[in-house]
Short mmCIF file of C-alpha atoms and ligand atoms in Angstrom, two decimals:
data_model
loop_
_atom_site.label_atom_id
_atom_site.label_comp_id
_atom_site.label_asym_id
_atom_site.label_seq_id
_atom_site.Cartn_x
_atom_site.Cartn_y
_atom_site.Cartn_z
CA MET U 25 -26.64 -82.70 63.37
CA LYS U 26 -24.28 -85.54 62.52
CA LYS U 27 -26.53 -88.43 63.58
CA PHE U 28 -30.04 -88.94 64.92
CA ILE U 29 -30.25 -92.05 67.06
CA SER U 30 -31.31 -90.62 70.46
CA ALA U 31 -32.85 -87.55 72.09
CA GLN U 32 -29.26 -86.62 72.99
CA ASP U 33 -28.58 -85.88 69.32
CA ALA U 34 -31.23 -83.13 69.34
CA SER U 35 -29.57 -80.02 70.71
CA ASN U 36 -32.89 -78.14 70.88
CA ILE U 37 -36.13 -80.14 70.92
CA ASN U 38 -38.34 -77.05 70.77
CA SER U 39 -36.70 -75.76 67.62
CA LEU U 40 -37.10 -79.20 65.96
CA ILE U 41 -40.79 -79.08 66.92
CA GLU U 42 -41.11 -75.58 65.44
CA ARG U 43 -39.44 -76.71 62.20
CA ALA U 44 -41.67 -79.78 61.98
CA LEU U 45 -44.81 -77.62 62.31
CA ALA U 46 -43.39 -75.14 59.80
CA HIS U 47 -42.92 -77.98 57.27
CA LYS U 48 -46.50 -79.10 57.96
CA SER U 49 -47.86 -75.74 56.94
CA ASN U 50 -45.46 -75.36 53.99
CA PRO U 51 -44.07 -78.77 52.94
CA LEU U 52 -42.21 -77.71 49.80
CA ALA U 53 -40.49 -74.52 50.99
CA ASN U 54 -37.04 -76.14 51.16
CA GLN U 55 -36.90 -78.10 47.91
CA GLU U 56 -33.42 -76.80 47.05
CA LEU U 57 -31.78 -78.04 50.25
CA GLY U 58 -31.67 -81.70 49.32
CA LYS U 59 -31.03 -81.33 45.58
CA ASN U 60 -28.53 -83.94 44.35
CA LYS U 61 -28.46 -85.58 47.76
CA THR U 62 -29.52 -89.16 48.34
CA LEU U 63 -31.11 -90.78 51.34
CA GLY U 64 -30.64 -94.54 51.72
CA LEU U 65 -33.18 -96.35 53.90
CA LEU U 66 -32.08 -99.78 55.11
CA PHE U 67 -34.66 -102.07 56.66
CA LEU U 68 -33.65 -105.13 58.66
CA ASN U 69 -37.26 -105.37 59.89
CA PRO U 70 -40.78 -104.46 58.62
CA SER U 71 -42.11 -100.89 58.46
CA LEU U 72 -45.07 -98.96 57.14
CA ARG U 73 -45.14 -95.46 58.60
CA THR U 74 -41.40 -94.97 59.13
CA ARG U 75 -40.61 -96.04 55.62
CA ILE U 76 -43.20 -94.02 53.76
CA SER U 77 -43.18 -90.88 55.94
CA THR U 78 -39.39 -90.65 55.74
CA GLN U 79 -39.47 -91.10 51.96
CA ILE U 80 -42.00 -88.32 51.60
CA ALA U 81 -40.07 -86.07 53.99
CA ALA U 82 -36.91 -86.54 51.92
CA LYS U 83 -38.73 -85.89 48.64
CA ASN U 84 -40.22 -82.72 50.10
CA LEU U 85 -36.64 -81.54 50.65
CA GLY U 86 -35.69 -82.40 47.07
CA MET U 87 -33.71 -85.54 47.91
CA GLU U 88 -33.53 -88.82 46.03
CA VAL U 89 -34.46 -91.85 48.11
CA ILE U 90 -33.37 -95.47 47.84
CA VAL U 91 -35.08 -98.07 49.97
CA PHE U 92 -33.40 -101.42 50.56
CA ASN U 93 -35.04 -104.27 52.50
CA VAL U 94 -31.86 -105.93 53.69
CA ASP U 95 -33.78 -108.62 55.54
CA LYS U 96 -35.44 -109.84 52.33
CA GLU U 97 -33.11 -108.83 49.49
CA GLY U 98 -29.62 -108.41 50.96
CA TRP U 99 -26.79 -110.59 52.07
CA GLN U 100 -27.04 -111.63 55.69
CA LEU U 101 -24.78 -109.28 57.59
CA GLU U 102 -22.06 -110.12 60.13
CA PHE U 103 -21.52 -107.65 62.98
CA SER U 104 -18.91 -109.46 65.12
CA ASP U 105 -15.25 -108.79 64.63
CA GLY U 106 -12.64 -111.47 64.06
CA VAL U 107 -15.07 -114.25 63.14
CA VAL U 108 -14.44 -116.91 60.55
CA MET U 109 -17.34 -116.25 58.24
CA ASN U 110 -18.00 -119.83 57.19
CA GLY U 111 -21.64 -119.87 58.40
CA ASN U 112 -24.81 -118.05 57.33
CA THR U 113 -23.49 -114.48 57.24
CA SER U 114 -22.15 -113.44 53.83
CA GLU U 115 -21.02 -109.87 54.29
CA HIS U 116 -19.47 -107.93 57.18
CA VAL U 117 -20.97 -104.61 58.24
CA ARG U 118 -17.50 -103.11 57.93
CA GLU U 119 -17.72 -103.39 54.12
CA ALA U 120 -21.52 -103.07 53.76
CA ALA U 121 -21.73 -99.83 55.74
CA ALA U 122 -18.59 -98.34 54.16
CA VAL U 123 -19.88 -99.11 50.64
CA LEU U 124 -23.30 -97.62 51.36
CA GLY U 125 -21.55 -94.53 52.67
CA GLN U 126 -19.99 -94.14 49.19
CA TYR U 127 -23.44 -94.14 47.58
CA VAL U 128 -25.65 -92.03 49.83
CA SER U 129 -25.43 -88.71 51.70
CA ILE U 130 -27.54 -89.86 54.69
CA LEU U 131 -28.31 -93.39 55.80
CA GLY U 132 -31.41 -94.53 57.72
CA VAL U 133 -31.35 -97.89 59.47
CA ARG U 134 -34.11 -99.96 61.12
CA SER U 135 -33.09 -102.90 63.28
CA PHE U 136 -35.14 -104.48 66.08
CA PRO U 137 -33.57 -106.14 69.13
CA GLY U 138 -33.14 -109.91 69.39
CA LEU U 139 -34.75 -109.77 72.89
CA THR U 140 -32.60 -112.61 74.21
CA ASP U 141 -29.31 -110.89 75.16
CA ARG U 142 -30.04 -107.58 76.91
CA GLU U 143 -26.45 -106.41 77.08
CA LYS U 144 -25.97 -107.03 73.38
CA ASP U 145 -29.22 -105.29 72.37
CA TYR U 146 -28.57 -102.33 74.69
CA SER U 147 -25.04 -101.92 73.27
CA GLU U 148 -26.82 -100.88 70.07
CA TYR U 149 -24.10 -102.69 68.10
CA ILE U 150 -26.11 -102.68 64.86
CA ILE U 151 -26.90 -98.97 64.49
CA ASN U 152 -23.52 -98.03 66.05
CA SER U 153 -21.73 -100.16 63.46
CA PHE U 154 -23.42 -98.17 60.70
CA VAL U 155 -22.49 -94.92 62.45
CA LYS U 156 -18.89 -96.10 62.77
CA PHE U 157 -18.28 -97.59 59.35
CA SER U 158 -20.56 -95.67 56.91
CA GLY U 159 -18.84 -92.30 57.29
CA VAL U 160 -22.18 -90.50 56.65
CA PRO U 161 -24.87 -89.24 59.06
CA VAL U 162 -27.07 -92.10 60.28
CA VAL U 163 -30.74 -91.71 61.21
CA SER U 164 -32.39 -94.35 63.39
CA LEU U 165 -35.58 -95.74 61.88
CA GLU U 166 -36.04 -97.59 65.21
CA SER U 167 -33.06 -99.33 66.72
CA ALA U 168 -32.85 -102.01 69.42
CA THR U 169 -33.60 -99.62 72.28
CA LEU U 170 -34.92 -96.30 70.84
CA HIS U 171 -37.22 -94.87 68.18
CA PRO U 172 -36.40 -91.12 68.01
CA LEU U 173 -38.32 -90.26 64.80
CA GLN U 174 -41.45 -91.63 66.46
CA SER U 175 -40.82 -89.74 69.69
CA LEU U 176 -40.21 -86.46 67.90
CA ALA U 177 -43.56 -86.89 66.09
CA ASP U 178 -45.09 -87.63 69.50
CA VAL U 179 -43.91 -84.40 71.09
CA VAL U 180 -44.82 -82.45 67.93
CA THR U 181 -48.37 -83.87 68.25
CA ILE U 182 -48.62 -83.00 71.94
CA ARG U 183 -47.40 -79.44 71.22
CA GLU U 184 -49.69 -79.09 68.21
CA ILE U 185 -52.77 -80.08 70.23
CA PHE U 186 -51.97 -78.60 73.64
CA GLY U 187 -50.10 -75.44 72.66
CA THR U 188 -47.66 -73.70 74.99
CA GLY U 189 -48.00 -72.06 78.38
CA ARG U 190 -49.32 -75.02 80.40
CA LYS U 191 -47.79 -78.40 81.18
CA PRO U 192 -49.93 -81.27 79.90
CA LYS U 193 -50.42 -84.34 82.09
CA VAL U 194 -49.05 -87.21 80.03
CA ALA U 195 -49.60 -90.83 81.10
CA MET U 196 -47.83 -93.66 79.32
CA THR U 197 -49.46 -97.02 80.02
CA TRP U 198 -48.41 -100.55 79.31
CA ALA U 199 -51.12 -102.65 77.66
CA PRO U 200 -51.25 -106.38 76.87
CA HIS U 201 -50.05 -108.01 73.66
CA VAL U 202 -49.67 -111.48 72.23
CA LYS U 203 -46.04 -111.08 71.21
CA ALA U 204 -42.89 -110.05 73.08
CA LEU U 205 -42.24 -106.50 71.79
CA PRO U 206 -39.19 -104.24 72.07
CA GLN U 207 -38.84 -101.56 74.73
CA ALA U 208 -37.70 -99.11 72.04
CA VAL U 209 -40.88 -97.04 71.72
CA PRO U 210 -41.58 -96.61 75.47
CA ASN U 211 -37.86 -96.05 76.26
CA SER U 212 -37.71 -93.43 73.56
CA PHE U 213 -40.99 -91.70 74.49
CA ALA U 214 -39.81 -91.44 78.12
CA GLN U 215 -36.41 -90.18 77.03
CA TRP U 216 -37.94 -87.45 74.85
CA ILE U 217 -40.62 -86.38 77.32
CA ASN U 218 -38.01 -86.10 80.06
CA ALA U 219 -35.54 -84.24 77.83
CA TRP U 220 -38.29 -81.90 76.62
CA GLY U 221 -39.27 -81.22 80.22
CA ASP U 222 -42.60 -79.67 79.28
CA CYS U 223 -44.92 -82.35 80.71
CA ASP U 224 -46.13 -83.80 83.99
CA PHE U 225 -45.21 -87.39 83.18
CA THR U 226 -46.45 -90.67 84.70
CA ILE U 227 -45.72 -94.24 83.57
CA ALA U 228 -48.06 -97.12 84.54
CA HIS U 229 -47.25 -100.81 84.13
CA PRO U 230 -47.81 -104.11 85.92
CA GLU U 231 -45.10 -105.23 88.34
CA GLY U 232 -42.04 -106.59 86.55
CA TYR U 233 -42.35 -104.25 83.54
CA GLU U 234 -39.99 -101.57 84.90
CA LEU U 235 -38.04 -99.95 82.03
CA ASP U 236 -34.38 -98.95 82.05
CA THR U 237 -34.12 -96.01 84.48
CA ALA U 238 -31.61 -94.40 82.11
CA PHE U 239 -34.69 -93.37 80.13
CA THR U 240 -37.44 -93.14 82.73
CA LYS U 241 -35.77 -91.24 85.56
CA GLY U 242 -37.72 -88.09 86.31
CA ALA U 243 -41.09 -89.74 85.60
CA THR U 244 -43.59 -90.82 88.27
CA ILE U 245 -43.91 -94.60 88.05
CA THR U 246 -46.91 -96.56 89.29
CA ASN U 247 -48.47 -100.04 89.07
CA ASN U 248 -51.91 -98.47 89.24
CA GLN U 249 -53.26 -97.63 85.79
CA ASP U 250 -56.38 -95.84 87.06
CA GLU U 251 -54.19 -93.52 89.13
CA ALA U 252 -52.00 -92.69 86.12
CA LEU U 253 -54.94 -92.07 83.79
CA ALA U 254 -56.91 -89.87 86.18
CA ASN U 255 -57.14 -86.37 84.65
CA ALA U 256 -54.52 -87.19 81.98
CA ASP U 257 -54.52 -84.88 78.95
CA PHE U 258 -52.69 -87.51 76.87
CA VAL U 259 -52.68 -91.28 77.24
CA TYR U 260 -49.80 -92.96 75.39
CA VAL U 261 -50.54 -96.67 75.06
CA LYS U 262 -47.87 -99.25 74.31
CA ASN U 263 -46.99 -102.81 75.05
CA TRP U 264 -43.41 -103.82 75.82
CA SER U 265 -41.71 -106.97 77.02
CA ALA U 266 -39.88 -107.03 80.35
CA TYR U 267 -36.53 -105.30 80.62
CA HIS U 268 -35.25 -107.03 83.79
CA GLN U 269 -36.47 -110.53 82.94
CA TYR U 270 -35.32 -109.63 79.49
CA GLY U 271 -37.71 -110.09 76.57
CA LYS U 272 -40.23 -112.04 78.65
CA ILE U 273 -44.04 -111.71 78.66
CA LEU U 274 -44.88 -111.60 82.40
CA SER U 275 -48.52 -110.59 82.08
CA SER U 276 -51.32 -110.79 79.57
CA ASP U 277 -53.79 -109.23 82.03
CA HIS U 278 -56.74 -108.12 79.88
CA SER U 279 -57.73 -105.53 82.46
CA TRP U 280 -54.82 -103.35 81.28
CA MET U 281 -56.39 -102.93 77.80
CA VAL U 282 -57.35 -99.29 77.22
CA THR U 283 -61.15 -98.98 77.02
CA THR U 284 -63.71 -96.19 76.53
CA LYS U 285 -64.63 -96.51 80.24
CA LYS U 286 -61.04 -95.80 81.26
CA ILE U 287 -60.79 -92.80 78.94
CA GLU U 288 -63.84 -91.26 80.60
CA LYS U 289 -61.73 -90.85 83.77
CA THR U 290 -59.14 -88.73 81.95
CA ASN U 291 -59.29 -84.99 81.19
CA HIS U 292 -60.80 -85.59 77.76
CA GLY U 293 -57.50 -87.43 77.27
CA LYS U 294 -56.18 -87.82 73.77
CA VAL U 295 -55.12 -91.37 73.05
CA MET U 296 -51.79 -91.97 71.32
CA HIS U 297 -50.14 -95.13 69.93
CA CYS U 298 -47.19 -95.46 67.54
CA LEU U 299 -49.05 -98.11 65.46
CA PRO U 300 -49.43 -100.81 64.37
CA VAL U 301 -51.99 -101.49 67.12
CA ARG U 302 -53.82 -104.73 67.80
CA ARG U 303 -57.47 -103.81 68.22
CA ASN U 304 -59.29 -105.15 71.26
CA VAL U 305 -56.01 -106.50 72.67
CA VAL U 306 -54.10 -103.26 73.30
CA ILE U 307 -56.87 -100.66 72.74
CA GLU U 308 -60.60 -101.23 72.38
CA ASP U 309 -62.37 -100.45 69.06
CA GLY U 310 -64.54 -97.79 70.74
CA VAL U 311 -61.44 -95.80 71.72
CA LEU U 312 -59.69 -96.05 68.35
CA ASP U 313 -62.87 -95.15 66.47
CA GLY U 314 -63.93 -92.53 68.98
CA PRO U 315 -63.24 -88.79 69.30
CA ASN U 316 -60.32 -89.12 71.72
CA SER U 317 -58.04 -91.09 69.40
CA ILE U 318 -55.32 -89.02 67.71
CA VAL U 319 -53.31 -92.00 66.37
CA VAL U 320 -53.81 -90.99 62.73
CA GLN U 321 -52.83 -87.36 63.31
CA GLN U 322 -49.83 -88.63 65.27
CA ALA U 323 -48.79 -90.91 62.39
CA GLY U 324 -49.34 -88.04 59.93
CA ASN U 325 -46.85 -85.97 61.90
CA ARG U 326 -44.16 -88.54 61.23
CA VAL U 327 -43.59 -86.81 57.86
CA TRP U 328 -42.95 -83.37 59.36
CA SER U 329 -40.75 -84.71 62.13
CA ALA U 330 -38.60 -86.66 59.70
CA GLN U 331 -38.43 -83.53 57.51
CA ALA U 332 -37.20 -81.44 60.42
CA VAL U 333 -34.48 -84.00 61.18
CA LEU U 334 -33.35 -84.41 57.56
CA GLU U 335 -33.32 -80.62 57.13
CA GLN U 336 -30.99 -80.19 60.09
CA ILE U 337 -28.69 -82.95 58.89
CA LEU U 338 -28.62 -81.59 55.32
CA LYS U 339 -27.64 -78.17 56.67
CA SER U 340 -24.63 -79.71 58.39
CA LEU U 341 -23.33 -81.66 55.33
C1 LIG B 11 -42.83 -102.73 66.94
C2 LIG B 11 -42.51 -102.30 68.36
O1 LIG B 11 -41.36 -101.81 68.61
O2 LIG B 11 -43.32 -102.48 69.26
C3 LIG B 11 -42.76 -101.52 66.00
C4 LIG B 11 -43.54 -100.32 66.43
C5 LIG B 11 -43.25 -99.11 65.60
N1 LIG B 11 -44.17 -103.30 66.90
C6 LIG B 11 -44.41 -104.52 66.52
O3 LIG B 11 -43.50 -105.26 66.18
C7 LIG B 11 -45.86 -105.00 66.49
C8 LIG B 11 -46.00 -106.36 65.88
C9 LIG B 11 -47.32 -107.02 66.00
O4 LIG B 11 -47.40 -108.15 65.55
O5 LIG B 11 -48.29 -106.48 66.56
#
């Protein structure tokens, strides 16, 4: 694997899942693989799970890890070509990425979308610049439109809980939020579930919250949350801002919050969320503190998913 920024970079999702679960049962079996190799983790935005789980995954493989919070400690980066850099940006990504590529064997990058210019965000110019100019494999730690390490952990968790042989009914539902959030997590979850092909997949959202069909095609889409949740084995909860009326909050309808009452209508549905989650806005306390929530197990699986990805990249170096 030469980069990991989309489901399309995973040639075999099932074998990545198998490797992730193998790492979970034996975390330190491949300590030699990453010896004398360095992982650089670059954050242009905040992180808790992605940062720490990826660090642990790399250490389990024997790698050194360097974390750099570009947004707080670095020079402000310029991404446009041909500009006269007499404003706020101090360093061009052409140099920054190329220099980092001299220092590390693999580079992880987190960069959220601006949510004002859809075409610009969906061009993925930030992560693609690092791919183009660093000369080393790049791992997305959540880009403008996708979050593949999260989605891999999501399918690992579904497989771990549901096993093989039957197709789980998976419902992804929009829920309200106070801020305009990226579409990256829901885009990515839809992309991975569709590419995996092992689920009966429904997406529920209020009118106006349609996602990019490049990621959702193949899924059943409804504006009726009850219908989507009925008999679901897994309920993936996430807020996102509008894709068509780009970055806008079109609804704050409280009735879309996921409650214990709604979960009773599922097939003992397991509740998933990428975290961080705003309690009693997105999901009710009773659900998060109840027996159906698997959000902590899901977050725990971020380590093993990252380890499966780093392992595959290390093998190709
Ligand atoms: C991000 C998102 O893409 O939705 C990261 C999720 C992994 N979430 C947030 O920014 C939540 C911020 C908040 O204030 O609740």
